[in-house]
mmCIF file of C-alpha atoms and ligand atoms in Angstrom:
data_model
loop_
_atom_site.group_PDB
_atom_site.id
_atom_site.type_symbol
_atom_site.label_atom_id
_atom_site.label_comp_id
_atom_site.label_asym_id
_atom_site.label_seq_id
_atom_site.Cartn_x
_atom_site.Cartn_y
_atom_site.Cartn_z
ATOM 1 C CA MET A 295 -134.260 19.836 -28.784
ATOM 2 C CA ARG A 296 -132.598 21.645 -25.876
ATOM 3 C CA CYS A 297 -129.098 20.408 -25.007
ATOM 4 C CA ALA A 298 -128.415 19.555 -21.355
ATOM 5 C CA ALA A 299 -126.278 22.127 -19.544
ATOM 6 C CA PRO A 300 -122.695 21.003 -18.948
ATOM 7 C CA LEU A 301 -122.233 19.230 -15.631
ATOM 8 C CA TRP A 302 -120.486 22.188 -13.992
ATOM 9 C CA GLU A 303 -123.498 24.439 -14.721
ATOM 10 C CA ARG A 304 -125.970 22.030 -13.103
ATOM 11 C CA PRO A 305 -127.264 22.529 -9.549
ATOM 12 C CA GLY A 306 -126.705 18.790 -8.936
ATOM 13 C CA LEU A 307 -122.917 19.178 -9.042
ATOM 14 C CA ARG A 308 -122.993 22.172 -6.719
ATOM 15 C CA ALA A 309 -125.262 20.285 -4.315
ATOM 16 C CA VAL A 310 -122.707 17.469 -4.146
ATOM 17 C CA ALA A 311 -119.386 19.295 -4.564
ATOM 18 C CA GLY A 312 -120.144 22.741 -3.128
ATOM 19 C CA ASP A 313 -118.405 25.711 -4.758
ATOM 20 C CA THR A 314 -115.420 23.641 -5.951
ATOM 21 C CA LEU A 315 -116.713 22.154 -9.211
ATOM 22 C CA ARG A 316 -114.123 19.381 -9.501
ATOM 23 C CA PRO A 317 -112.994 16.141 -7.891
ATOM 24 C CA GLY A 318 -111.294 16.564 -4.531
ATOM 25 C CA GLY A 319 -112.430 20.073 -3.644
ATOM 26 C CA PHE A 320 -109.565 21.997 -2.080
ATOM 27 C CA ALA A 321 -107.426 18.903 -1.475
ATOM 28 C CA LEU A 322 -105.430 19.306 -4.703
ATOM 29 C CA THR A 323 -105.478 23.118 -4.546
ATOM 30 C CA ASP A 324 -103.788 22.971 -1.146
ATOM 31 C CA ARG A 325 -101.482 20.163 -2.238
ATOM 32 C CA ALA A 326 -100.319 22.306 -5.165
ATOM 33 C CA ALA A 327 -100.111 25.578 -3.219
ATOM 34 C CA GLU A 328 -98.026 23.909 -0.512
ATOM 35 C CA ALA A 329 -95.763 22.132 -3.009
ATOM 36 C CA MET A 330 -95.166 25.445 -4.807
ATOM 37 C CA GLY A 331 -94.691 27.320 -1.540
ATOM 38 C CA VAL A 332 -97.203 30.062 -2.349
ATOM 39 C CA LEU A 333 -96.333 33.120 -0.252
ATOM 40 C CA PRO A 334 -98.336 36.164 0.855
ATOM 41 C CA GLY A 335 -98.305 38.773 -1.895
ATOM 42 C CA TRP A 336 -97.741 36.354 -4.792
ATOM 43 C CA ARG A 337 -99.856 37.192 -7.812
ATOM 44 C CA VAL A 338 -101.716 34.000 -8.697
ATOM 45 C CA LEU A 339 -104.223 33.372 -11.501
ATOM 46 C CA ASP A 340 -106.959 30.723 -11.556
ATOM 47 C CA VAL A 341 -107.992 29.959 -15.149
ATOM 48 C CA GLY A 342 -111.619 28.842 -15.573
ATOM 49 C CA CYS A 343 -112.279 29.802 -11.974
ATOM 50 C CA GLY A 344 -115.963 28.806 -12.026
ATOM 51 C CA LEU A 345 -117.565 30.140 -8.849
ATOM 52 C CA GLY A 346 -114.270 31.633 -7.650
ATOM 53 C CA ALA A 347 -113.732 29.200 -4.766
ATOM 54 C CA THR A 348 -110.007 28.784 -5.438
ATOM 55 C CA VAL A 349 -109.504 32.541 -5.816
ATOM 56 C CA ALA A 350 -111.068 33.002 -2.365
ATOM 57 C CA ARG A 351 -109.028 30.127 -0.908
ATOM 58 C CA LEU A 352 -105.715 31.463 -2.232
ATOM 59 C CA ARG A 353 -106.447 34.869 -0.736
ATOM 60 C CA ALA A 354 -107.714 33.674 2.643
ATOM 61 C CA ARG A 355 -105.317 30.808 3.338
ATOM 62 C CA TYR A 356 -102.117 31.871 1.565
ATOM 63 C CA GLY A 357 -102.397 35.683 1.429
ATOM 64 C CA ALA A 358 -101.966 35.610 -2.350
ATOM 65 C CA LYS A 359 -103.133 38.398 -4.636
ATOM 66 C CA ALA A 360 -105.402 36.022 -6.490
ATOM 67 C CA TYR A 361 -107.287 36.681 -9.734
ATOM 68 C CA GLY A 362 -109.584 34.515 -11.796
ATOM 69 C CA VAL A 363 -110.743 34.345 -15.401
ATOM 70 C CA GLU A 364 -113.990 32.653 -16.330
ATOM 71 C CA PRO A 365 -115.785 32.867 -19.712
ATOM 72 C CA SER A 366 -119.249 31.934 -18.428
ATOM 73 C CA ALA A 367 -121.352 34.903 -17.307
ATOM 74 C CA ALA A 368 -123.617 32.482 -15.417
ATOM 75 C CA GLN A 369 -120.706 31.113 -13.373
ATOM 76 C CA VAL A 370 -119.403 34.589 -12.531
ATOM 77 C CA GLU A 371 -122.950 35.651 -11.612
ATOM 78 C CA ARG A 372 -123.451 32.670 -9.280
ATOM 79 C CA GLY A 373 -120.017 32.945 -7.706
ATOM 80 C CA ALA A 374 -119.329 34.304 -4.257
ATOM 81 C CA ILE A 375 -116.693 36.813 -5.365
ATOM 82 C CA ARG A 376 -116.539 39.276 -8.218
ATOM 83 C CA SER A 377 -113.498 41.393 -7.422
ATOM 84 C CA GLY A 378 -110.493 40.191 -9.371
ATOM 85 C CA VAL A 379 -112.617 37.854 -11.510
ATOM 86 C CA ILE A 380 -112.624 38.767 -15.195
ATOM 87 C CA ARG A 381 -114.704 37.283 -17.992
ATOM 88 C CA ALA A 382 -112.214 35.756 -20.415
ATOM 89 C CA GLY A 383 -111.212 32.431 -21.928
ATOM 90 C CA GLY A 384 -108.055 30.591 -20.956
ATOM 91 C CA ASP A 385 -106.478 30.965 -24.372
ATOM 92 C CA CYS A 386 -106.620 34.785 -24.452
ATOM 93 C CA LEU A 387 -105.660 36.086 -21.038
ATOM 94 C CA PRO A 388 -106.123 39.814 -20.362
ATOM 95 C CA PHE A 389 -102.808 40.180 -18.520
ATOM 96 C CA GLY A 390 -99.338 41.276 -19.499
ATOM 97 C CA ASP A 391 -96.287 39.029 -19.895
ATOM 98 C CA GLY A 392 -94.729 37.825 -16.642
ATOM 99 C CA THR A 393 -97.569 39.006 -14.383
ATOM 100 C CA PHE A 394 -97.974 35.921 -12.186
ATOM 101 C CA SER A 395 -95.903 33.716 -9.888
ATOM 102 C CA ALA A 396 -98.368 30.855 -10.317
ATOM 103 C CA VAL A 397 -101.257 29.796 -12.546
ATOM 104 C CA PHE A 398 -103.866 27.265 -11.429
ATOM 105 C CA CYS A 399 -106.018 25.465 -13.991
ATOM 106 C CA GLU A 400 -108.332 23.046 -12.208
ATOM 107 C CA CYS A 401 -110.494 20.730 -14.288
ATOM 108 C CA VAL A 402 -110.363 23.147 -17.240
ATOM 109 C CA LEU A 403 -107.414 22.389 -19.585
ATOM 110 C CA SER A 404 -109.288 19.683 -21.508
ATOM 111 C CA LEU A 405 -112.194 22.086 -22.064
ATOM 112 C CA LEU A 406 -110.113 24.699 -23.865
ATOM 113 C CA PRO A 407 -110.807 24.724 -27.624
ATOM 114 C CA ASP A 408 -107.033 24.535 -28.136
ATOM 115 C CA PRO A 409 -105.160 23.403 -24.977
ATOM 116 C CA ARG A 410 -101.800 24.206 -26.628
ATOM 117 C CA ALA A 411 -102.866 27.821 -27.110
ATOM 118 C CA GLY A 412 -103.911 27.868 -23.455
ATOM 119 C CA LEU A 413 -100.533 26.549 -22.323
ATOM 120 C CA ARG A 414 -98.777 29.207 -24.430
ATOM 121 C CA GLU A 415 -100.855 31.849 -22.646
ATOM 122 C CA PHE A 416 -100.111 30.389 -19.184
ATOM 123 C CA HIS A 417 -96.420 30.436 -20.096
ATOM 124 C CA ARG A 418 -96.614 34.022 -21.318
ATOM 125 C CA VAL A 419 -98.292 35.444 -18.190
ATOM 126 C CA LEU A 420 -95.957 33.592 -15.794
ATOM 127 C CA LEU A 421 -92.692 34.967 -14.487
ATOM 128 C CA PRO A 422 -89.633 32.881 -15.385
ATOM 129 C CA GLY A 423 -89.588 30.019 -12.876
ATOM 130 C CA GLY A 424 -93.300 30.559 -12.206
ATOM 131 C CA PHE A 425 -95.480 27.554 -11.386
ATOM 132 C CA LEU A 426 -98.336 25.947 -13.270
ATOM 133 C CA ALA A 427 -100.739 23.661 -11.355
ATOM 134 C CA LEU A 428 -102.939 21.511 -13.567
ATOM 135 C CA SER A 429 -105.540 19.073 -12.354
ATOM 136 C CA ASP A 430 -107.854 17.372 -14.812
ATOM 137 C CA LEU A 431 -109.317 14.162 -16.131
ATOM 138 C CA CYS A 432 -107.140 11.896 -18.211
ATOM 139 C CA ALA A 433 -108.037 8.896 -20.362
ATOM 140 C CA ARG A 434 -106.485 5.550 -21.146
ATOM 141 C CA ASP A 435 -106.493 6.298 -24.877
ATOM 142 C CA ASP A 436 -106.753 9.191 -27.286
ATOM 143 C CA GLY A 437 -110.086 8.039 -28.664
ATOM 144 C CA GLY A 438 -112.180 10.704 -26.973
ATOM 145 C CA SER A 439 -114.627 12.658 -29.076
ATOM 146 C CA ARG A 440 -114.292 16.414 -29.076
ATOM 147 C CA GLY A 441 -117.644 16.773 -27.313
ATOM 148 C CA ASP A 442 -118.403 19.244 -24.556
ATOM 149 C CA SER A 443 -117.712 17.375 -21.358
ATOM 150 C CA CYS A 444 -114.423 16.875 -19.514
ATOM 151 C CA ALA A 445 -114.937 13.104 -19.970
ATOM 152 C CA ASP A 446 -115.404 13.457 -23.741
ATOM 153 C CA ARG A 447 -112.285 15.539 -24.102
ATOM 154 C CA ALA A 448 -109.866 13.785 -21.732
ATOM 155 C CA VAL A 449 -106.571 12.626 -23.275
ATOM 156 C CA PRO A 450 -103.817 10.383 -21.883
ATOM 157 C CA LEU A 451 -101.717 11.919 -19.107
ATOM 158 C CA GLU A 452 -98.517 11.362 -21.091
ATOM 159 C CA SER A 453 -99.944 13.433 -23.993
ATOM 160 C CA THR A 454 -100.666 16.290 -21.607
ATOM 161 C CA ARG A 455 -97.235 16.025 -20.026
ATOM 162 C CA ALA A 456 -95.557 16.123 -23.461
ATOM 163 C CA MET A 457 -97.675 19.129 -24.454
ATOM 164 C CA VAL A 458 -96.797 20.951 -21.203
ATOM 165 C CA GLU A 459 -93.077 20.311 -21.698
ATOM 166 C CA LYS A 460 -93.204 21.385 -25.359
ATOM 167 C CA SER A 461 -94.824 24.623 -24.213
ATOM 168 C CA GLY A 462 -91.733 25.653 -22.252
ATOM 169 C CA PHE A 463 -92.344 24.065 -18.857
ATOM 170 C CA GLU A 464 -90.428 21.576 -16.768
ATOM 171 C CA THR A 465 -92.637 19.054 -14.971
ATOM 172 C CA VAL A 466 -91.815 18.889 -11.268
ATOM 173 C CA LEU A 467 -94.635 16.723 -9.907
ATOM 174 C CA VAL A 468 -97.214 14.321 -11.352
ATOM 175 C CA GLU A 469 -99.641 12.459 -9.100
ATOM 176 C CA ASP A 470 -102.539 10.128 -9.724
ATOM 177 C CA HIS A 471 -105.724 11.163 -7.906
ATOM 178 C CA THR A 472 -108.235 8.920 -9.661
ATOM 179 C CA ARG A 473 -109.692 8.024 -6.279
ATOM 180 C CA LEU A 474 -111.042 11.596 -6.010
ATOM 181 C CA LEU A 475 -112.796 11.240 -9.381
ATOM 182 C CA THR A 476 -114.301 7.898 -8.366
ATOM 183 C CA ASP A 477 -115.489 9.420 -5.111
ATOM 184 C CA LEU A 478 -117.183 12.387 -6.835
ATOM 185 C CA ALA A 479 -118.774 10.120 -9.477
ATOM 186 C CA ALA A 480 -120.173 7.896 -6.728
ATOM 187 C CA ARG A 481 -121.591 10.839 -4.797
ATOM 188 C CA LEU A 482 -123.173 12.240 -7.994
ATOM 189 C CA ALA A 483 -124.700 8.874 -8.830
ATOM 190 C CA PHE A 484 -126.034 8.533 -5.296
ATOM 191 C CA ALA A 485 -127.669 11.964 -5.657
ATOM 192 C CA GLY A 486 -129.254 10.872 -8.968
ATOM 193 C CA GLU A 487 -127.045 13.117 -11.136
ATOM 194 C CA THR A 488 -125.263 11.681 -14.166
ATOM 195 C CA GLY A 489 -121.563 12.507 -14.201
ATOM 196 C CA GLY A 490 -121.226 12.775 -17.983
ATOM 197 C CA ARG A 491 -122.787 11.818 -21.275
ATOM 198 C CA THR A 492 -120.365 9.330 -22.710
ATOM 199 C CA GLY A 493 -119.930 6.640 -20.089
ATOM 200 C CA ARG A 494 -116.338 6.549 -21.349
ATOM 201 C CA GLY A 495 -114.245 3.983 -19.495
ATOM 202 C CA GLY A 496 -110.648 4.212 -18.315
ATOM 203 C CA LEU A 497 -110.840 7.748 -16.976
ATOM 204 C CA GLY A 498 -108.461 8.979 -14.320
ATOM 205 C CA TYR A 499 -107.622 12.223 -12.530
ATOM 206 C CA TYR A 500 -104.224 13.811 -12.051
ATOM 207 C CA LEU A 501 -102.347 16.701 -10.477
ATOM 208 C CA MET A 502 -99.369 18.062 -12.386
ATOM 209 C CA ILE A 503 -97.077 20.889 -11.303
ATOM 210 C CA ALA A 504 -94.667 22.420 -13.802
ATOM 211 C CA ARG A 505 -92.303 25.403 -13.839
ATOM 212 C CA LYS A 506 -91.755 27.897 -16.592
ATOM 213 C CA ARG A 507 -88.277 27.344 -18.069
ATOM 214 C CA GLY A 508 -87.728 30.625 -19.864
ATOM 215 C CA TRP A 509 -89.265 33.145 -22.161
ATOM 216 C CA THR A 510 -89.025 31.236 -25.426
ATOM 217 C CA HIS A 511 -92.048 29.259 -26.526
ATOM 218 C CA ALA A 512 -91.711 25.869 -28.173
HETATM 219 C C1 LIG B 95 -115.415 21.717 -14.221
HETATM 220 S S1 LIG B 95 -115.599 23.447 -14.102
HETATM 221 C C2 LIG B 95 -114.260 23.876 -12.998
HETATM 222 C C3 LIG B 95 -114.424 25.250 -12.413
HETATM 223 C C4 LIG B 95 -113.371 25.615 -11.372
HETATM 224 N N1 LIG B 95 -112.026 25.553 -11.908
HETATM 225 C C5 LIG B 95 -113.481 24.694 -10.186
HETATM 226 O O1 LIG B 95 -112.679 23.765 -10.114
HETATM 227 O O2 LIG B 95 -114.391 24.896 -9.377
HETATM 228 C C6 LIG B 95 -114.951 23.979 -15.671
HETATM 229 C C7 LIG B 95 -114.915 25.490 -15.838
HETATM 230 O O3 LIG B 95 -114.180 25.790 -17.037
HETATM 231 C C8 LIG B 95 -114.813 26.899 -17.624
HETATM 232 N N2 LIG B 95 -114.397 26.964 -19.046
HETATM 233 C C9 LIG B 95 -114.985 26.372 -20.103
HETATM 234 N N3 LIG B 95 -114.329 26.725 -21.239
HETATM 235 C C10 LIG B 95 -113.314 27.533 -20.863
HETATM 236 C C11 LIG B 95 -112.309 28.255 -21.569
HETATM 237 N N4 LIG B 95 -112.208 28.195 -22.902
HETATM 238 N N5 LIG B 95 -111.449 29.022 -20.864
HETATM 239 C C12 LIG B 95 -111.542 29.093 -19.510
HETATM 240 N N6 LIG B 95 -112.478 28.453 -18.793
HETATM 241 C C13 LIG B 95 -113.357 27.687 -19.458
HETATM 242 C C14 LIG B 95 -116.292 26.620 -17.420
HETATM 243 O O4 LIG B 95 -117.091 27.767 -17.621
HETATM 244 C C15 LIG B 95 -116.294 26.118 -15.992
HETATM 245 O O5 LIG B 95 -116.427 27.177 -15.072
#
């Protein structure tokens, strides 16, 4: 039996969400970029960049030298931009220590096989004081299966916050944006697309911004 493609690979999500394959589109990208004060010339990395929409946004709107990593050949192939987008996973970044002023990771952290290893990599490639912007699903409890979808793999926000802080970051902003998840789920349902396989209740959506404390890893 053929497994269904993950939601972010399906044309139904793109039809509803456009090139930003996440709740809220650019709303949280801009919220984070403005809160961080991204400046022209900053080197910024988008981990799990999908179709490269955020990479393009960071270049066009903020003048950043933006790069993306994305493990899926299909996503890179479908995306609008190729320059500066490298095929790689978030837990093994092909960049040297202290390369970036900011790392974005939008709707991807929960998909990493080992989110702690991903956070160690984000910490490594950031300059001291560099910013991490995370947006993702969260869950009321830790009872999620380790399936393939963001909904399957979501964990409580406080678990993510503790993991981020143990990885050498200081949290500077945490916001609840569950309304954006509800809105996307409703638009997907209206278009006849299922938003996930589990029907797991108690899901939310958050934006977290953290700063790299120093060079030592927890
Ligand atoms: C929900 S989509 C979000 C894409 C993009 N960040 C956006 O918001 O438009 C999740 C993305 O994470 C990517 N992904 C899955 N596993 C990954 C991993 N181990 N490292 C980095 N990205 C991964 C998928 O290929 C997919 O492009």
